[in-house]
Amino acid sequence: MPLLRVQVASDRGTARRVMELHQVDKPHRASREAARAEAERRGWTPAGEPVFVGVTNGEPVRLLYDVEVYSGAAS
């Protein structure tokens, strides 16, 4: 199944918290749900849980997630 890289808007404090949770193998549920919603907004159906992959360095800060999607679900 293909992976879709999505960016979720964030602030520096939240991004730091998400990174801290990721380092101890815990999800940040709100941002994970936002990543799933972004994939759906783009017309894809998520096939699994979004996987946190990092944080952008730019301003505004964005959280990066890979979302596995069903290949036949693109609009």
PDB file of C-alpha atoms in Angstrom:
ATOM      1  CA  MET A   1       0.000   0.000   0.000  1.00  0.00           C
ATOM      2  CA  PRO A   2       1.259   3.485  -0.771  1.00  0.00           C
ATOM      3  CA  LEU A   3       2.379   5.939   1.880  1.00  0.00           C
ATOM      4  CA  LEU A   4       1.153   9.502   1.879  1.00  0.00           C
ATOM      5  CA  ARG A   5       3.351  12.082   3.641  1.00  0.00           C
ATOM      6  CA  VAL A   6       1.202  14.717   5.333  1.00  0.00           C
ATOM      7  CA  GLN A   7       2.095  17.837   7.273  1.00  0.00           C
ATOM      8  CA  VAL A   8       0.134  18.953  10.315  1.00  0.00           C
ATOM      9  CA  ALA A   9       0.374  22.567  11.489  1.00  0.00           C
ATOM     10  CA  SER A  10       1.750  22.938  14.999  1.00  0.00           C
ATOM     11  CA  ASP A  11       3.490  25.297  17.371  1.00  0.00           C
ATOM     12  CA  ARG A  12       6.982  24.792  18.807  1.00  0.00           C
ATOM     13  CA  GLY A  13       5.714  23.668  22.227  1.00  0.00           C
ATOM     14  CA  THR A  14       3.423  21.025  20.798  1.00  0.00           C
ATOM     15  CA  ALA A  15       6.111  19.862  18.362  1.00  0.00           C
ATOM     16  CA  ARG A  16       8.538  19.447  21.255  1.00  0.00           C
ATOM     17  CA  ARG A  17       5.924  17.443  23.187  1.00  0.00           C
ATOM     18  CA  VAL A  18       5.206  15.193  20.185  1.00  0.00           C
ATOM     19  CA  MET A  19       8.957  14.532  19.794  1.00  0.00           C
ATOM     20  CA  GLU A  20       9.261  13.684  23.507  1.00  0.00           C
ATOM     21  CA  LEU A  21       6.328  11.260  23.286  1.00  0.00           C
ATOM     22  CA  HIS A  22       7.746   9.692  20.129  1.00  0.00           C
ATOM     23  CA  GLN A  23      11.074   9.055  21.865  1.00  0.00           C
ATOM     24  CA  VAL A  24       9.313   6.990  24.548  1.00  0.00           C
ATOM     25  CA  ASP A  25       7.081   5.174  21.992  1.00  0.00           C
ATOM     26  CA  LYS A  26       3.844   6.939  22.889  1.00  0.00           C
ATOM     27  CA  PRO A  27       1.514   8.578  20.364  1.00  0.00           C
ATOM     28  CA  HIS A  28       0.281  12.162  20.445  1.00  0.00           C
ATOM     29  CA  ARG A  29      -3.322  11.305  19.702  1.00  0.00           C
ATOM     30  CA  ALA A  30      -4.517  14.762  18.627  1.00  0.00           C
ATOM     31  CA  SER A  31      -1.833  15.218  15.970  1.00  0.00           C
ATOM     32  CA  ARG A  32      -2.207  11.608  14.790  1.00  0.00           C
ATOM     33  CA  GLU A  33      -5.943  12.190  14.288  1.00  0.00           C
ATOM     34  CA  ALA A  34      -5.149  15.447  12.453  1.00  0.00           C
ATOM     35  CA  ALA A  35      -2.830  13.504  10.112  1.00  0.00           C
ATOM     36  CA  ARG A  36      -5.571  10.969   9.433  1.00  0.00           C
ATOM     37  CA  ALA A  37      -8.043  13.790   8.737  1.00  0.00           C
ATOM     38  CA  GLU A  38      -5.577  15.455   6.347  1.00  0.00           C
ATOM     39  CA  ALA A  39      -5.229  12.218   4.355  1.00  0.00           C
ATOM     40  CA  GLU A  40      -9.017  11.954   4.149  1.00  0.00           C
ATOM     41  CA  ARG A  41      -9.286  15.622   3.153  1.00  0.00           C
ATOM     42  CA  ARG A  42      -6.956  14.850   0.236  1.00  0.00           C
ATOM     43  CA  GLY A  43      -9.313  12.080  -0.904  1.00  0.00           C
ATOM     44  CA  TRP A  44      -7.450   9.031   0.446  1.00  0.00           C
ATOM     45  CA  THR A  45      -8.707   6.359   2.818  1.00  0.00           C
ATOM     46  CA  PRO A  46      -6.197   5.600   5.593  1.00  0.00           C
ATOM     47  CA  ALA A  47      -5.321   1.911   5.896  1.00  0.00           C
ATOM     48  CA  GLY A  48      -3.555   2.132   9.245  1.00  0.00           C
ATOM     49  CA  GLU A  49      -2.326   4.408  11.967  1.00  0.00           C
ATOM     50  CA  PRO A  50      -0.313   7.467  10.884  1.00  0.00           C
ATOM     51  CA  VAL A  51       3.400   7.141  11.721  1.00  0.00           C
ATOM     52  CA  PHE A  52       5.242  10.182  13.079  1.00  0.00           C
ATOM     53  CA  VAL A  53       8.438  10.829  11.096  1.00  0.00           C
ATOM     54  CA  GLY A  54       9.622  14.255  12.241  1.00  0.00           C
ATOM     55  CA  VAL A  55       9.230  18.001  12.504  1.00  0.00           C
ATOM     56  CA  THR A  56      10.011  20.705   9.951  1.00  0.00           C
ATOM     57  CA  ASN A  57      12.523  23.418  10.815  1.00  0.00           C
ATOM     58  CA  GLY A  58      10.598  26.223   9.147  1.00  0.00           C
ATOM     59  CA  GLU A  59       8.093  28.687  10.458  1.00  0.00           C
ATOM     60  CA  PRO A  60       5.339  27.700  11.014  1.00  0.00           C
ATOM     61  CA  VAL A  61       6.411  24.380  12.469  1.00  0.00           C
ATOM     62  CA  ARG A  62       4.771  21.334  10.927  1.00  0.00           C
ATOM     63  CA  LEU A  63       4.606  17.753  12.139  1.00  0.00           C
ATOM     64  CA  LEU A  64       5.351  15.139   9.475  1.00  0.00           C
ATOM     65  CA  TYR A  65       3.402  11.896   9.336  1.00  0.00           C
ATOM     66  CA  ASP A  66       3.375   8.980   6.896  1.00  0.00           C
ATOM     67  CA  VAL A  67      -0.104   7.581   6.420  1.00  0.00           C
ATOM     68  CA  GLU A  68      -0.573   4.220   4.718  1.00  0.00           C
ATOM     69  CA  VAL A  69      -3.530   4.547   2.353  1.00  0.00           C
ATOM     70  CA  TYR A  70      -5.534   2.226   0.146  1.00  0.00           C
ATOM     71  CA  SER A  71      -4.272   2.499  -3.431  1.00  0.00           C
ATOM     72  CA  GLY A  72      -7.678   2.583  -5.101  1.00  0.00           C
ATOM     73  CA  ALA A  73      -9.086   5.337  -2.913  1.00  0.00           C
ATOM     74  CA  ALA A  74      -7.761   8.447  -4.673  1.00  0.00           C
ATOM     75  CA  SER A  75     -10.394  10.809  -6.022  1.00  0.00           C
TER      76      SER A  75
END
